[in-house]
CSV table of C-alpha atoms and ligand atoms in Angstrom, one decimal:
chain,number,residue,atom,x,y,z
A,1,MET,CA,7.5,-9.6,16.5
A,2,ASP,CA,8.8,-6.1,16.0
A,3,TYR,CA,9.3,-4.4,12.7
A,4,ASN,CA,12.6,-4.8,11.9
A,5,PRO,CA,13.8,-4.0,8.3
A,6,PHE,CA,17.1,-5.4,8.8
A,7,ARG,CA,15.8,-8.9,9.5
A,8,GLU,CA,13.2,-8.4,6.8
A,9,GLY,CA,15.7,-8.3,4.3
A,10,LEU,CA,17.3,-4.8,3.3
A,11,GLY,CA,20.1,-5.0,5.7
A,12,HIS,CA,21.1,-8.3,4.6
A,13,SER,CA,24.8,-8.5,3.2
A,14,HIS,CA,24.1,-11.1,0.7
A,15,ARG,CA,23.0,-8.1,-1.7
A,16,SER,CA,26.0,-6.1,-2.7
A,17,GLY,CA,26.1,-2.3,-3.3
A,18,PRO,CA,24.0,0.5,-1.7
A,19,VAL,CA,20.3,1.0,-1.9
A,20,THR,CA,19.8,4.3,-3.7
A,21,VAL,CA,16.6,6.5,-3.5
A,22,VAL,CA,16.5,9.2,-6.0
A,23,ILE,CA,14.0,12.0,-5.1
A,24,PHE,CA,12.9,14.0,-7.9
A,25,GLY,CA,11.6,17.3,-6.4
A,26,VAL,CA,13.5,17.1,-3.4
A,27,THR,CA,13.4,20.6,-2.5
A,28,GLY,CA,9.5,20.3,-2.1
A,29,ASP,CA,7.3,19.8,0.8
A,30,LEU,CA,6.6,16.2,0.9
A,31,THR,CA,10.4,15.6,1.1
A,32,ARG,CA,10.6,17.7,4.3
A,33,ARG,CA,7.3,16.4,5.9
A,34,LYS,CA,7.6,12.9,4.9
A,35,LEU,CA,10.3,11.3,2.8
A,36,LEU,CA,13.4,12.4,4.8
A,37,PRO,CA,11.9,11.5,8.1
A,38,ALA,CA,10.9,8.2,6.8
A,39,LEU,CA,14.3,7.4,5.1
A,40,PHE,CA,16.0,8.5,8.3
A,41,ALA,CA,13.7,6.0,10.4
A,42,LEU,CA,14.7,3.0,8.0
A,43,TYR,CA,18.5,3.9,8.2
A,44,ARG,CA,18.3,3.9,11.9
A,45,LYS,CA,16.5,0.7,11.9
A,46,GLY,CA,19.2,-1.1,10.0
A,47,VAL,CA,19.0,-0.1,6.2
A,48,SER,CA,22.4,1.0,6.5
A,49,ARG,CA,23.3,0.7,2.8
A,50,LEU,CA,20.8,3.6,2.0
A,51,LYS,CA,21.9,6.5,-0.1
A,52,VAL,CA,19.6,9.3,-1.1
A,53,VAL,CA,20.1,11.6,-4.2
A,54,GLY,CA,17.9,14.6,-4.5
A,55,PHE,CA,17.4,15.8,-8.0
A,56,ALA,CA,15.9,19.3,-8.4
A,57,ARG,CA,16.5,22.6,-10.1
A,58,ARG,CA,17.5,24.8,-7.2
A,59,ASP,CA,21.1,25.8,-6.5
A,60,TRP,CA,21.5,23.7,-3.4
A,61,GLY,CA,24.4,21.3,-3.9
A,62,SER,CA,25.1,18.4,-1.6
A,63,ASP,CA,26.0,20.5,1.3
A,64,GLY,CA,22.9,22.6,1.0
A,65,LEU,CA,20.6,19.6,0.9
A,66,ARG,CA,22.6,18.1,4.0
A,67,GLN,CA,22.2,21.4,6.0
A,68,ARG,CA,18.4,21.3,5.1
A,69,ALA,CA,18.0,17.7,6.1
A,70,ASP,CA,19.8,18.4,9.4
A,71,GLU,CA,17.4,21.1,10.3
A,72,ILE,CA,14.4,18.8,9.2
A,73,LEU,CA,15.7,15.8,11.3
A,74,HIS,CA,17.1,17.6,14.2
A,75,ALA,CA,14.0,17.1,16.3
A,76,THR,CA,13.7,13.2,15.7
A,77,PRO,CA,13.0,11.7,18.8
A,78,ASP,CA,15.2,9.1,20.1
A,79,ALA,CA,17.8,9.9,17.4
A,80,THR,CA,21.4,10.7,18.3
A,81,ASP,CA,23.6,13.3,16.7
A,82,GLU,CA,25.9,10.5,15.5
A,83,GLN,CA,23.2,8.7,13.7
A,84,ARG,CA,22.0,12.0,12.1
A,85,ALA,CA,25.5,12.9,11.0
A,86,ALA,CA,25.9,9.6,9.6
A,87,PHE,CA,22.8,9.6,7.7
A,88,LEU,CA,23.6,13.1,6.2
A,89,GLN,CA,26.5,11.7,4.7
A,90,GLN,CA,24.4,9.6,2.7
A,91,LEU,CA,22.7,12.6,0.9
A,92,GLU,CA,23.8,13.7,-2.5
A,93,TYR,CA,22.4,16.3,-4.7
A,94,VAL,CA,22.1,16.7,-8.5
A,95,GLN,CA,21.4,20.2,-9.7
A,96,SER,CA,19.3,20.1,-12.9
A,97,SER,CA,16.3,20.9,-14.7
A,98,PHE,CA,14.1,17.8,-15.5
A,99,ASP,CA,14.5,18.1,-19.1
A,100,GLN,CA,18.1,18.4,-19.3
A,101,ALA,CA,19.9,15.2,-20.5
A,102,GLU,CA,23.1,16.3,-18.7
A,103,GLY,CA,21.5,15.9,-15.4
A,104,TYR,CA,20.5,12.5,-15.9
A,105,ARG,CA,24.2,11.9,-17.1
A,106,THR,CA,25.3,13.2,-13.7
A,107,LEU,CA,22.9,10.8,-12.0
A,108,SER,CA,24.1,8.0,-13.9
A,109,GLU,CA,27.6,8.7,-12.9
A,110,LEU,CA,26.3,8.8,-9.1
A,111,LEU,CA,24.8,5.4,-9.6
A,112,GLN,CA,27.8,3.8,-11.0
A,113,SER,CA,28.4,1.9,-7.8
A,114,GLY,CA,25.4,-0.4,-8.7
A,115,GLY,CA,22.9,-1.9,-6.1
A,116,ASP,CA,19.2,-1.3,-6.1
A,117,ARG,CA,17.7,2.0,-7.1
A,118,LEU,CA,14.3,3.6,-6.3
A,119,TYR,CA,13.2,6.7,-8.2
A,120,TYR,CA,10.7,8.8,-6.3
A,121,LEU,CA,8.6,11.2,-8.5
A,122,SER,CA,7.6,13.9,-5.9
A,123,THR,CA,7.5,16.9,-8.4
A,124,PRO,CA,4.3,18.6,-9.5
A,125,PRO,CA,2.7,16.0,-12.0
A,126,GLN,CA,3.2,18.2,-15.1
A,127,ASN,CA,7.0,17.0,-14.8
A,128,TYR,CA,6.4,13.3,-14.7
A,129,GLU,CA,6.3,12.7,-18.6
A,130,THR,CA,9.6,14.7,-18.8
A,131,ILE,CA,11.4,12.8,-16.0
A,132,ILE,CA,10.1,9.3,-17.0
A,133,THR,CA,11.1,9.9,-20.8
A,134,GLN,CA,14.5,11.2,-19.7
A,135,LEU,CA,15.2,8.3,-17.4
A,136,GLY,CA,14.1,6.0,-20.0
A,137,GLN,CA,16.3,7.6,-22.7
A,138,ALA,CA,19.4,7.7,-20.5
A,139,GLY,CA,19.0,4.0,-19.9
A,140,LEU,CA,18.4,4.4,-16.3
A,141,ASN,CA,15.1,2.4,-16.4
A,142,ASN,CA,17.2,-0.9,-15.9
A,143,SER,CA,20.4,-1.9,-14.4
A,144,SER,CA,22.4,-5.3,-14.5
A,145,SER,CA,23.5,-4.8,-10.9
A,146,GLY,CA,20.3,-4.5,-9.1
A,147,THR,CA,16.6,-3.8,-9.1
A,148,VAL,CA,15.2,-0.5,-10.5
A,149,ARG,CA,11.9,0.7,-9.3
A,150,ILE,CA,9.8,4.0,-9.6
A,151,VAL,CA,7.4,5.4,-7.2
A,152,VAL,CA,4.7,7.9,-8.7
A,153,GLU,CA,3.3,10.2,-6.0
A,154,LYS,CA,-0.3,11.4,-6.4
A,155,PRO,CA,-2.2,12.9,-8.4
A,156,PHE,CA,-1.8,10.1,-10.9
A,157,GLY,CA,-3.7,11.7,-13.7
A,158,ARG,CA,-6.6,14.1,-13.4
A,159,ASP,CA,-9.2,12.0,-15.4
A,160,LEU,CA,-9.4,8.7,-17.1
A,161,ASP,CA,-7.6,9.7,-20.3
A,162,SER,CA,-4.7,11.3,-18.6
A,163,ALA,CA,-4.3,8.4,-16.1
A,164,ARG,CA,-4.3,5.9,-19.1
A,165,ALA,CA,-1.7,8.2,-20.9
A,166,LEU,CA,0.6,8.3,-17.8
A,167,ASN,CA,0.3,4.6,-17.6
A,168,ARG,CA,1.1,4.0,-21.2
A,169,LEU,CA,4.3,6.2,-20.9
A,170,LEU,CA,5.3,4.3,-17.6
A,171,ALA,CA,4.9,1.1,-19.5
A,172,GLN,CA,7.0,2.2,-22.3
A,173,PHE,CA,10.0,2.2,-20.0
A,174,PHE,CA,9.3,0.2,-16.9
A,175,GLY,CA,7.6,-3.3,-16.3
A,176,GLU,CA,4.4,-3.1,-14.2
A,177,GLU,CA,6.5,-4.9,-11.5
A,178,GLN,CA,8.7,-1.9,-11.4
A,179,ILE,CA,6.0,0.6,-10.9
A,180,TYR,CA,4.8,1.8,-7.5
A,181,ARG,CA,1.8,4.1,-7.7
A,182,ILE,CA,1.7,5.5,-3.9
A,183,ASP,CA,-1.6,6.0,-1.9
A,184,HIS,CA,-0.5,6.9,1.5
A,185,TYR,CA,-3.6,5.6,3.2
A,186,LEU,CA,-2.6,2.1,2.4
A,187,GLY,CA,0.6,2.8,4.5
A,188,LYS,CA,-1.5,3.5,7.6
A,189,GLU,CA,-1.8,0.6,10.2
A,190,THR,CA,-5.4,1.0,10.6
A,191,VAL,CA,-6.1,0.6,6.9
A,192,GLN,CA,-3.9,-2.4,6.6
A,193,ASN,CA,-5.8,-3.8,9.6
A,194,ILE,CA,-9.3,-3.8,7.7
A,195,MET,CA,-8.4,-6.9,5.9
A,196,LEU,CA,-7.0,-8.6,9.0
A,197,LEU,CA,-10.1,-7.8,10.8
A,198,ARG,CA,-12.2,-9.1,8.1
A,199,PHE,CA,-10.4,-12.4,7.1
A,200,GLY,CA,-8.5,-13.1,10.2
A,201,ASN,CA,-11.6,-13.4,12.5
A,202,GLY,CA,-14.3,-15.8,12.1
A,203,ILE,CA,-17.2,-13.6,13.4
A,204,PHE,CA,-17.4,-10.9,10.9
A,205,GLU,CA,-17.4,-12.3,7.5
A,206,PRO,CA,-20.8,-14.2,7.9
A,207,LEU,CA,-22.4,-10.7,8.7
A,208,TRP,CA,-20.6,-8.9,6.0
A,209,ASN,CA,-23.2,-8.5,3.3
A,210,HIS,CA,-26.5,-7.4,2.1
A,211,ARG,CA,-28.4,-9.6,4.4
A,212,TYR,CA,-27.1,-8.0,7.6
A,213,VAL,CA,-25.6,-4.8,6.7
A,214,ASP,CA,-28.1,-2.0,6.4
A,215,HIS,CA,-25.5,0.8,5.2
A,216,VAL,CA,-21.9,1.9,5.4
A,217,GLN,CA,-20.8,5.4,6.1
A,218,ILE,CA,-17.1,6.4,5.2
A,219,THR,CA,-15.9,9.7,6.4
A,220,VAL,CA,-12.6,11.6,5.9
A,221,ALA,CA,-12.9,14.9,7.5
A,222,GLU,CA,-10.2,17.4,8.1
A,223,ARG,CA,-10.0,20.6,10.0
A,224,LEU,CA,-7.4,22.2,7.8
A,225,GLY,CA,-8.3,24.5,4.8
A,226,VAL,CA,-6.0,24.3,1.6
A,227,GLU,CA,-3.1,25.8,3.6
A,228,GLY,CA,-1.2,27.4,0.7
A,229,ARG,CA,-1.8,24.7,-1.8
A,230,GLY,CA,-4.5,26.8,-3.4
A,231,ASN,CA,-2.9,26.4,-6.9
A,232,TYR,CA,-2.8,22.6,-6.7
A,233,TYR,CA,-6.3,22.1,-4.9
A,234,ASN,CA,-8.1,24.5,-7.1
A,235,ALA,CA,-7.2,22.2,-10.2
A,236,SER,CA,-8.2,19.2,-8.2
A,237,GLY,CA,-10.8,19.6,-5.6
A,238,ALA,CA,-12.0,16.8,-3.0
A,239,LEU,CA,-13.3,14.2,-5.3
A,240,ARG,CA,-10.0,14.0,-7.1
A,241,ASP,CA,-7.8,14.8,-4.1
A,242,MET,CA,-9.5,12.3,-1.5
A,243,VAL,CA,-12.2,10.2,-3.0
A,244,GLN,CA,-10.5,8.8,-6.2
A,245,ASN,CA,-7.7,7.4,-4.2
A,246,HIS,CA,-7.9,7.3,-0.3
A,247,MET,CA,-11.6,6.8,-0.1
A,248,PHE,CA,-11.9,4.3,-2.9
A,249,GLN,CA,-9.1,2.4,-1.2
A,250,LEU,CA,-11.1,2.4,2.1
A,251,LEU,CA,-14.1,1.2,0.3
A,252,SER,CA,-12.6,-1.5,-1.8
A,253,LEU,CA,-10.7,-3.0,1.3
A,254,THR,CA,-14.0,-2.8,3.3
A,255,THR,CA,-16.1,-4.6,0.7
A,256,MET,CA,-13.7,-6.9,-1.3
A,257,GLU,CA,-14.0,-10.7,-1.5
A,258,PRO,CA,-11.6,-12.6,0.5
A,259,PRO,CA,-8.4,-13.0,-1.8
A,260,ILE,CA,-7.2,-16.6,-2.5
A,261,ASP,CA,-3.8,-15.6,-0.7
A,262,LEU,CA,-2.1,-12.6,0.3
A,263,ASN,CA,0.1,-12.1,-2.7
A,264,ALA,CA,0.0,-8.6,-4.1
A,265,ASP,CA,-1.9,-9.3,-7.2
A,266,SER,CA,-4.4,-11.6,-5.5
A,267,ILE,CA,-5.4,-8.8,-3.2
A,268,ARG,CA,-5.5,-6.2,-6.0
A,269,ASP,CA,-7.4,-8.6,-8.2
A,270,GLU,CA,-10.3,-8.4,-5.6
A,271,LYS,CA,-10.0,-4.7,-5.1
A,272,VAL,CA,-10.4,-3.9,-8.7
A,273,LYS,CA,-13.6,-5.9,-8.9
A,274,ILE,CA,-15.1,-3.7,-6.3
A,275,LEU,CA,-14.1,-0.4,-8.2
A,276,ARG,CA,-15.6,-1.9,-11.4
A,277,SER,CA,-18.7,-2.6,-9.7
A,278,ILE,CA,-19.4,0.9,-8.4
A,279,ARG,CA,-22.7,1.8,-10.3
A,280,PRO,CA,-22.0,4.9,-12.3
A,281,ILE,CA,-24.2,8.1,-11.3
A,282,ALA,CA,-26.4,9.1,-14.1
A,283,PHE,CA,-26.7,12.6,-15.2
A,284,GLY,CA,-30.2,13.0,-14.0
A,285,ASP,CA,-29.4,11.6,-10.5
A,286,LEU,CA,-26.6,13.9,-9.7
A,287,ASP,CA,-28.3,15.9,-6.8
A,288,THR,CA,-29.7,12.6,-5.4
A,289,TYR,CA,-26.5,10.8,-5.2
A,290,SER,CA,-23.8,13.6,-4.9
A,291,CYS,CA,-23.3,16.8,-3.1
A,292,ARG,CA,-20.5,19.4,-3.4
A,293,GLY,CA,-19.6,22.1,-0.9
A,294,GLN,CA,-17.2,24.9,-0.4
A,295,TYR,CA,-16.1,26.4,3.0
A,296,ASP,CA,-17.1,29.9,3.5
A,297,SER,CA,-15.3,32.5,5.5
A,298,GLY,CA,-16.1,32.7,9.3
A,299,TYR,CA,-14.4,31.7,12.7
A,300,TYR,CA,-12.6,28.5,13.4
A,301,ASP,CA,-11.7,27.8,17.1
A,302,GLY,CA,-12.7,31.6,17.6
A,303,GLU,CA,-10.3,32.9,15.1
A,304,PRO,CA,-11.3,34.5,11.7
A,305,VAL,CA,-10.5,32.2,8.7
A,306,PRO,CA,-10.8,33.1,5.0
A,307,GLY,CA,-13.4,31.4,2.8
A,308,TYR,CA,-12.1,29.1,0.0
A,309,LEU,CA,-12.7,31.7,-2.5
A,310,GLN,CA,-10.3,34.1,-0.7
A,311,GLU,CA,-7.3,31.6,-0.5
A,312,GLU,CA,-4.3,32.3,-2.4
A,313,GLY,CA,-4.2,30.7,-5.9
A,314,VAL,CA,-7.9,30.2,-6.0
A,315,ALA,CA,-10.0,31.9,-8.6
A,316,PRO,CA,-12.6,34.1,-6.9
A,317,ASP,CA,-15.4,32.4,-9.1
A,318,SER,CA,-13.9,29.0,-8.7
A,319,GLN,CA,-16.5,26.0,-8.6
A,320,THR,CA,-13.8,23.5,-7.1
A,321,GLU,CA,-15.3,21.6,-4.2
A,322,THR,CA,-13.7,21.5,-0.9
A,323,PHE,CA,-16.4,19.0,0.4
A,324,VAL,CA,-18.1,16.0,-1.4
A,325,ALA,CA,-20.7,13.6,-0.4
A,326,LEU,CA,-21.7,10.6,-2.4
A,327,LYS,CA,-24.3,7.7,-2.1
A,328,LEU,CA,-23.0,4.8,-3.9
A,329,PHE,CA,-24.1,1.2,-4.8
A,330,LEU,CA,-21.9,-1.6,-5.6
A,331,ASP,CA,-23.6,-3.7,-8.2
A,332,ASN,CA,-22.2,-7.2,-7.0
A,333,TRP,CA,-23.8,-10.3,-5.3
A,334,ARG,CA,-22.6,-9.4,-1.8
A,335,TRP,CA,-23.5,-5.8,-1.6
A,336,SER,CA,-26.7,-5.7,-3.8
A,337,GLY,CA,-28.8,-2.7,-2.6
A,338,VAL,CA,-26.7,-1.6,0.2
A,339,PRO,CA,-26.1,2.1,0.2
A,340,PHE,CA,-22.5,3.3,0.8
A,341,TYR,CA,-22.3,6.9,1.9
A,342,LEU,CA,-18.9,8.7,1.5
A,343,ARG,CA,-18.0,12.1,2.6
A,344,SER,CA,-14.8,14.1,2.6
A,345,GLY,CA,-14.1,17.8,3.2
A,346,LYS,CA,-11.8,20.6,4.6
A,347,ARG,CA,-12.4,23.0,7.5
A,348,LEU,CA,-14.9,20.7,9.0
A,349,ARG,CA,-15.6,20.3,12.7
A,350,ARG,CA,-13.1,17.6,13.4
A,351,LYS,CA,-10.3,15.5,12.0
A,352,VAL,CA,-11.6,12.0,11.7
A,353,SER,CA,-11.2,9.3,9.2
A,354,GLU,CA,-13.7,6.3,9.9
A,355,ILE,CA,-15.6,3.5,8.3
A,356,ALA,CA,-19.1,2.8,10.0
A,357,ILE,CA,-20.7,-0.5,9.1
A,358,SER,CA,-24.4,-0.2,10.3
A,359,PHE,CA,-26.1,-3.7,10.9
A,360,ARG,CA,-29.8,-4.4,10.2
A,361,SER,CA,-32.2,-4.3,13.3
A,362,PRO,CA,-33.2,-7.4,14.8
A,363,PRO,CA,-36.0,-9.1,12.8
A,364,LEU,CA,-38.6,-8.8,15.5
A,365,GLU,CA,-38.9,-5.4,17.2
A,366,LEU,CA,-39.3,-6.8,20.7
A,367,TYR,CA,-37.7,-3.7,22.4
A,368,SER,CA,-37.3,-0.9,20.0
A,369,ASN,CA,-40.9,0.3,20.2
A,370,ARG,CA,-40.4,0.9,24.0
A,371,HIS,CA,-36.9,2.0,23.7
A,372,PRO,CA,-36.6,4.7,21.0
A,373,SER,CA,-32.9,5.3,22.1
A,374,MET,CA,-31.9,1.9,20.8
A,375,THR,CA,-29.6,1.9,17.9
A,376,ARG,CA,-28.4,-0.4,15.2
A,377,ASN,CA,-25.4,-2.1,16.0
A,378,THR,CA,-22.6,-0.4,14.4
A,379,LEU,CA,-18.9,-1.3,14.0
A,380,ILE,CA,-16.8,1.8,13.5
A,381,ILE,CA,-13.3,1.3,12.3
A,382,ARG,CA,-11.3,4.3,13.4
A,383,ILE,CA,-8.6,5.1,10.9
A,384,GLN,CA,-7.4,8.1,12.6
A,385,PRO,CA,-7.2,9.8,15.2
A,386,GLU,CA,-7.9,7.4,18.2
A,387,GLU,CA,-7.0,4.5,16.0
A,388,GLY,CA,-9.1,1.6,17.2
A,389,ILE,CA,-12.5,-0.3,16.6
A,390,THR,CA,-15.6,0.1,18.4
A,391,LEU,CA,-18.7,-1.8,18.3
A,392,THR,CA,-22.1,-0.3,19.6
A,393,VAL,CA,-24.3,-2.7,21.4
A,394,ASN,CA,-27.7,-2.1,23.2
A,395,THR,CA,-27.5,-2.7,26.7
A,396,LYS,CA,-29.9,-2.9,29.8
A,397,ILE,CA,-29.3,-0.1,32.2
A,398,PRO,CA,-28.4,-1.9,35.7
A,399,GLY,CA,-31.2,-1.6,38.3
A,400,HIS,CA,-35.0,-1.9,38.7
A,401,THR,CA,-35.6,-0.8,35.3
A,402,THR,CA,-36.1,-2.1,31.8
A,403,ASP,CA,-34.3,0.9,30.2
A,404,MET,CA,-31.7,0.4,27.5
A,405,ARG,CA,-28.9,2.5,26.0
A,406,PRO,CA,-26.4,1.7,23.6
A,407,VAL,CA,-22.7,1.2,25.0
A,408,ASN,CA,-19.4,0.8,23.2
A,409,VAL,CA,-17.1,-2.3,23.1
A,410,ASP,CA,-13.8,-0.7,22.4
A,411,PHE,CA,-10.4,-1.4,21.1
A,412,ALA,CA,-7.9,1.5,21.0
A,413,TYR,CA,-4.5,0.8,19.5
A,414,GLY,CA,-2.9,3.2,22.0
A,415,SER,CA,-3.9,1.1,25.1
A,416,ALA,CA,-3.3,-2.3,23.5
A,417,PHE,CA,-0.1,-1.6,21.7
A,418,GLY,CA,1.3,1.5,23.0
A,419,GLU,CA,1.4,4.7,20.9
A,420,THR,CA,3.9,4.0,18.5
A,421,THR,CA,2.4,3.2,15.1
A,422,LEU,CA,4.6,3.1,12.1
A,423,GLU,CA,4.6,6.1,9.7
A,424,ALA,CA,2.7,5.3,6.6
A,425,TYR,CA,5.7,6.7,4.4
A,426,GLU,CA,8.2,4.6,6.1
A,427,ARG,CA,6.3,1.4,5.7
A,428,LEU,CA,5.6,2.3,1.9
A,429,LEU,CA,9.1,3.2,1.1
A,430,PHE,CA,10.4,0.2,2.8
A,431,ASP,CA,7.9,-2.0,0.8
A,432,ALA,CA,9.0,-0.4,-2.4
A,433,LEU,CA,12.7,-1.1,-1.5
A,434,VAL,CA,12.1,-4.7,-1.0
A,435,GLY,CA,9.8,-5.0,-3.9
A,436,ASP,CA,6.3,-5.8,-2.2
A,437,SER,CA,3.7,-3.9,-4.2
A,438,THR,CA,0.6,-5.1,-2.0
A,439,LEU,CA,0.1,-1.6,-0.6
A,440,TYR,CA,0.5,0.2,-3.9
A,441,THR,CA,-2.1,0.7,-6.6
A,442,ARG,CA,-2.2,-1.4,-9.8
A,443,ARG,CA,-2.6,0.0,-13.3
A,444,ASP,CA,-6.3,-1.3,-13.6
A,445,GLU,CA,-7.3,-0.2,-10.2
A,446,ILE,CA,-6.3,3.4,-11.1
A,447,GLU,CA,-8.2,3.2,-14.5
A,448,ALA,CA,-11.2,1.7,-12.9
A,449,SER,CA,-11.4,4.4,-10.1
A,450,TRP,CA,-10.9,7.1,-12.7
A,451,GLN,CA,-13.6,5.6,-14.8
A,452,PHE,CA,-16.2,6.4,-12.3
A,453,ILE,CA,-14.6,9.7,-11.1
A,454,THR,CA,-14.3,11.1,-14.7
A,455,ARG,CA,-18.1,10.5,-15.4
A,456,LEU,CA,-19.1,12.1,-12.3
A,457,LEU,CA,-16.9,15.3,-13.0
A,458,GLU,CA,-18.3,15.4,-16.4
A,459,GLY,CA,-21.7,15.4,-14.9
A,460,TRP,CA,-21.0,18.1,-12.5
A,461,GLN,CA,-19.6,20.2,-15.2
A,462,ARG,CA,-22.6,20.2,-17.3
A,463,SER,CA,-24.9,20.5,-14.2
A,464,GLU,CA,-26.4,23.8,-13.3
A,465,THR,CA,-26.0,22.9,-9.5
A,466,GLN,CA,-23.0,24.7,-7.8
A,467,PRO,CA,-21.3,23.8,-4.8
A,468,GLN,CA,-23.1,24.8,-1.6
A,469,LEU,CA,-21.3,27.1,1.0
A,470,TYR,CA,-20.7,25.7,4.4
A,471,GLU,CA,-19.4,27.1,7.8
A,472,PRO,CA,-16.1,26.6,8.8
A,473,GLY,CA,-16.0,24.2,11.6
A,474,SER,CA,-19.5,22.7,10.6
A,475,SER,CA,-20.2,19.2,9.5
A,476,GLY,CA,-20.6,20.1,5.8
A,477,PRO,CA,-23.3,21.7,3.5
A,478,GLN,CA,-27.0,21.2,3.8
A,479,CYS,CA,-27.0,19.0,0.5
A,480,ALA,CA,-25.1,16.3,2.4
A,481,ARG,CA,-27.6,16.1,5.3
A,482,ASP,CA,-30.5,16.1,2.5
A,483,LEU,CA,-28.8,13.4,0.8
A,484,MET,CA,-29.1,11.0,3.9
A,485,ALA,CA,-32.4,12.4,4.9
A,486,ALA,CA,-33.9,11.3,1.7
A,487,ASP,CA,-33.0,7.7,2.8
A,488,GLY,CA,-34.5,8.2,6.4
A,489,ARG,CA,-30.9,8.2,7.8
A,490,ARG,CA,-28.4,10.5,9.2
A,491,TRP,CA,-24.6,11.0,9.0
A,492,ARG,CA,-22.6,10.1,12.1
A,493,LYS,CA,-21.8,13.1,14.2
A,494,LEU,CA,-18.4,14.4,13.4
B,1,LIG,C1,-3.5,14.1,0.7
B,1,LIG,C2,-4.4,15.1,0.3
B,1,LIG,O1,-3.5,13.1,-0.2
B,1,LIG,O2,-4.2,13.5,2.0
B,1,LIG,C3,-4.7,16.4,1.2
B,1,LIG,O3,-3.7,15.8,-1.0
B,1,LIG,C4,-5.1,15.7,2.5
B,1,LIG,O4,-5.4,17.3,0.8
B,1,LIG,C5,-4.4,14.6,3.1
B,1,LIG,O5,-4.9,16.9,3.6
B,1,LIG,C6,-4.9,13.8,4.2
B,1,LIG,O6,-4.0,12.8,4.7
B,1,LIG,P1,-4.0,12.4,6.1
B,1,LIG,O7,-3.1,11.3,6.2
B,1,LIG,O8,-3.9,13.5,7.0
B,1,LIG,O9,-5.5,11.9,6.4
């Protein structure tokens, strides 16, 4: 059945009043790239009671916001001018700095008409505390005429202490059921499909454990560099930017036990157990289990590109990693002894996010001595691009020969369902509006992931080893290959 927010609930008229999304930091990049297009899409699909209030410091006014939104949404495929004009009329703007009580009073007046509210924190994280406190003090954290929820963008903290502090602050003013910590990877169709693949089919689960799985590789590689986000990125690095959130979500969905049902908490109960079972990396083992890299200057697609240290906002002696590779173990019954290799980096050869599950070889090597090209069966879940699933299978080459080679059994979303997959932000915003937190991160998940990450960051800080340089357009630094080679394995080709 087609996805239809109207039918699913939000368009129903038994709920009175508008559905208002208040975006703090509406003048920022995320609003332009993701939030406004997603809200416009929801509006066109039937969430007609939608109102959007932008809250920011700049002197834009509602007309200014509408004009900018018009420019952003102009090129929306399949949207008519009338739809766009109608949507623009739903936009309002509150000009205020985040610490001015006056701004929140103006906001409160705008919200007088009642209905459901969703606050979206899309500012730099140093503003979160002020905004949350001001919302609470203005009494905007609850409403008698509808639901009130708050979406918190990443980064959610920068270590365990700051994440805990943010959780405590949120809990002062909002109930956990009102809090939506976003991780846009969970909004991707292919990520949601991991659970369905595992638990909606009978053939995978029996093999999905240490008895049959040799190892797992999770890759999130990007072509882009830090692209004008040097300031943010330099205080973050690949471990905080990608592993603590997106990659740990991929890891936990791939390895969790089946939940008892599909309720948000049942699923998150299982995911958090995985995060708690990741074996910490001891200080003395850092170089065996982790590798850091930084992209060098050079050529990318034939064009000269700056190295990370030459990027704007980056200190010339920065030790921030733009690439990270890890070898992890999950100390639980199902995965005991199975290595999980994770890598993520910027300015690499290709943009690709995938999970590759490599199964053990057959118990008796009837063929492999004679056929060195035989490979382990590998199930590859392609998160993006070329979304789909591939299983490699060794096959006899037809004819008077006993030669074999691996072939792919392939499923591609594009050819099976057409090219239209739902934008992650559209799905996630919709879920927050209807109160489904399944695809959002719970308090204990965030804290469990920071527990592991913080310890690793502290180790790196004390360590003498520095990030290794790697060439733009390569597959990362030498230490990543060494980490695998030490186990007699290789990364999948980028
Ligand atoms: C963001 C990171 O969360 O995810 C970015 O901050 C990164 O640095 C982006 O580029 C990758 O997302 P996607 O959806 O393009 O894989």
